CSV table of C-alpha atoms in Angstrom, one decimal:
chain,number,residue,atom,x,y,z
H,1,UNK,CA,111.7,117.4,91.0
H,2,UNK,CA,108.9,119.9,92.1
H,3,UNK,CA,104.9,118.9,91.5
H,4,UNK,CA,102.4,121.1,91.3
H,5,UNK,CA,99.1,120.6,93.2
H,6,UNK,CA,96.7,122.2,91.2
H,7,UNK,CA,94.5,123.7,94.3
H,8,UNK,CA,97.0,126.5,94.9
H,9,UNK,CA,96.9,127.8,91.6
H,10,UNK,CA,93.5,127.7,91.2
H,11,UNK,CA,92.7,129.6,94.8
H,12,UNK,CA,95.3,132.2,94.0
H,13,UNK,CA,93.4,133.0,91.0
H,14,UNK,CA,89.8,133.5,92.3
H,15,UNK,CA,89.3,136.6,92.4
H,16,UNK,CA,85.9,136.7,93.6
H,17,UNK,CA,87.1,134.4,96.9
H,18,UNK,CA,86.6,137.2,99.8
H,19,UNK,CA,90.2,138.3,101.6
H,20,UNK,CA,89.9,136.9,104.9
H,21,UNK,CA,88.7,133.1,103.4
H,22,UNK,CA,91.9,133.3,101.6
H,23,UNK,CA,93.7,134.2,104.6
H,24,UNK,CA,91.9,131.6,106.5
H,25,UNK,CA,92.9,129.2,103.9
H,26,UNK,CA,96.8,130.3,103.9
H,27,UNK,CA,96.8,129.6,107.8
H,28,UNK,CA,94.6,126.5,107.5
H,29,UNK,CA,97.0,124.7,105.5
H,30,UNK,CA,99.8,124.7,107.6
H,31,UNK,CA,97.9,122.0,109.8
H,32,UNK,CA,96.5,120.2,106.8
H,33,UNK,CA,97.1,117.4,104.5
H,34,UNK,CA,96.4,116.5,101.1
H,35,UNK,CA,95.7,112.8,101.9
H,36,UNK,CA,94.5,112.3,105.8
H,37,UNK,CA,91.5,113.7,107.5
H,38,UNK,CA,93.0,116.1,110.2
H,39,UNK,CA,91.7,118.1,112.7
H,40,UNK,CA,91.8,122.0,112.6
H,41,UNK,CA,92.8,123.7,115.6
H,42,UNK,CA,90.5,127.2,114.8
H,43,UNK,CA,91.9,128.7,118.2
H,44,UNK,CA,95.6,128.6,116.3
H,45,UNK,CA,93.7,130.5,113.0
H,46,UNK,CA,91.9,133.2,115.4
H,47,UNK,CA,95.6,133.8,117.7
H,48,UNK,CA,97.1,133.8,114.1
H,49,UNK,CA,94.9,136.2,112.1
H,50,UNK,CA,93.6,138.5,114.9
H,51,UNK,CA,90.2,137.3,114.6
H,52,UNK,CA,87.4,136.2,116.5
H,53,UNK,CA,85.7,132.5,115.7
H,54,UNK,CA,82.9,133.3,114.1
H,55,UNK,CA,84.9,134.9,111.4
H,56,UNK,CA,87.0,131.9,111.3
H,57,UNK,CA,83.5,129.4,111.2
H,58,UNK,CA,81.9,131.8,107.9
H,59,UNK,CA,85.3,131.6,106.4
H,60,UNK,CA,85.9,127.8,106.3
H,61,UNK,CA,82.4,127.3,105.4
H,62,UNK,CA,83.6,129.1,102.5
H,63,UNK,CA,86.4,127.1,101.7
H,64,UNK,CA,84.3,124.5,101.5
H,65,UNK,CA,81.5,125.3,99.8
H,66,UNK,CA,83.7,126.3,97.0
H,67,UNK,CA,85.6,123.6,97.3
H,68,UNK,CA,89.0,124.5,98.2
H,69,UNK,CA,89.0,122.6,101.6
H,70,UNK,CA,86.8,118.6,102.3
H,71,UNK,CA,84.8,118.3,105.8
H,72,UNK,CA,84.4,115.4,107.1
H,73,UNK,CA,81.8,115.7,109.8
H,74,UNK,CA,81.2,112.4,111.8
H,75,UNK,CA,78.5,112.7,114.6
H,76,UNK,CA,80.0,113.0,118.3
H,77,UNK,CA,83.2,114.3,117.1
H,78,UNK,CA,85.6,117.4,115.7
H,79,UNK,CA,85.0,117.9,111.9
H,80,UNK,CA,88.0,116.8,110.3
H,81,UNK,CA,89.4,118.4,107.0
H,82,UNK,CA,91.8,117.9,104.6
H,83,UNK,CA,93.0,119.8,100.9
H,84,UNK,CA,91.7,118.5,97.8
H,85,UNK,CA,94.5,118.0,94.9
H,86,UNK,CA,92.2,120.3,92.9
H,87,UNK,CA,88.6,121.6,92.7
H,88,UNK,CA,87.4,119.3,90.2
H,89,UNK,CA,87.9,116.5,92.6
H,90,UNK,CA,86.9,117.7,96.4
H,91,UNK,CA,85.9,113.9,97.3
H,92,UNK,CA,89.0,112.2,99.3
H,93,UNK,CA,90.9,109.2,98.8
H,94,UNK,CA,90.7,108.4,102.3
H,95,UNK,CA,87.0,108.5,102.6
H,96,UNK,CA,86.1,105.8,105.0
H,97,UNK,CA,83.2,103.9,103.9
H,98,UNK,CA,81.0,104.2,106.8
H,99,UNK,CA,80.8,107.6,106.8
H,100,UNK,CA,79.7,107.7,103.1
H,101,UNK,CA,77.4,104.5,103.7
H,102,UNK,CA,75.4,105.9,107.1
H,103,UNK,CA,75.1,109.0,104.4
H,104,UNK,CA,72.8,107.6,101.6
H,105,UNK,CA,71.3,104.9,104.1
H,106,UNK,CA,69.8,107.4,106.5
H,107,UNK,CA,68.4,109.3,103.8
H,108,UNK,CA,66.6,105.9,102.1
H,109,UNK,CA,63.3,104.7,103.8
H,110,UNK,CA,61.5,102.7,101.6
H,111,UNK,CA,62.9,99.4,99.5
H,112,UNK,CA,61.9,100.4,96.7
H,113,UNK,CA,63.8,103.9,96.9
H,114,UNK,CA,67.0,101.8,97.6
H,115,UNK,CA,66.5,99.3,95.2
H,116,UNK,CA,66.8,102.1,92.7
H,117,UNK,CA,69.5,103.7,94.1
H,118,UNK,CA,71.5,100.6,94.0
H,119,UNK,CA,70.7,100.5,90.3
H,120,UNK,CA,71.8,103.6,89.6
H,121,UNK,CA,75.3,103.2,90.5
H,122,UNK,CA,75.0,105.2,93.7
H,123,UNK,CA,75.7,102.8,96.4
């Protein structure tokens, strides 16, 4: 039985995605997973593709921003990524929680800013 993971039909069809982000993409996921945060080895990419880092840096920012490849960027270490099932759902199963937690907390200064938040649904 064969599944179909809905992100690589939906990449091959975006047409407006520029060349070397899909080539980038193609070599990415060779050292990716679909479920655990990994780390990227963009030296293998730029030996790979011919190309120098920075072209490699804009082209997973890219990825990202359009949601074909999740960051995960912890402070003190190598940004992790991983391949969402599908664009409509970019946020991982395998989130931990204190990465998402430090993430809202950091950004909340007063009580009362919390104490909606928390109503809301958001924490």
């Amino acid at each position: 039985m064969q599944i179909e993971i809905p992100i690589f039909r939906q990449i091959s069809r975006d047409l407006s995605l520029p060349p070397r982000a899909f080539q980038v993409w193609r070599s990415a996921i060779e050292f990716l997973d679909v479920v655990d945060w990994r780390e990227l080895k963009q030296m293998a990419i730029e030996l790979e593709l011919d190309v120098d880092q920075s072209t490699v840096s804009r082209a997973l920012a890219v990825l990202v921003d359009r949601g074909y490849l999740c960051k995960l960027a912890e402070i003190g270490a190598q940004p992790r990524y991983r391949v969402p099932l599908s664009r409509v759902d970019p946020v991982a199963p395998s989130t931990p929680p204190a990465a998402s937690e430090s993430v809202v907390t950091t950004h909340l200064t007063s009580r009362r800013t919390r104490a909606r938040v928390v109503s809301n649904g958001v924490v």
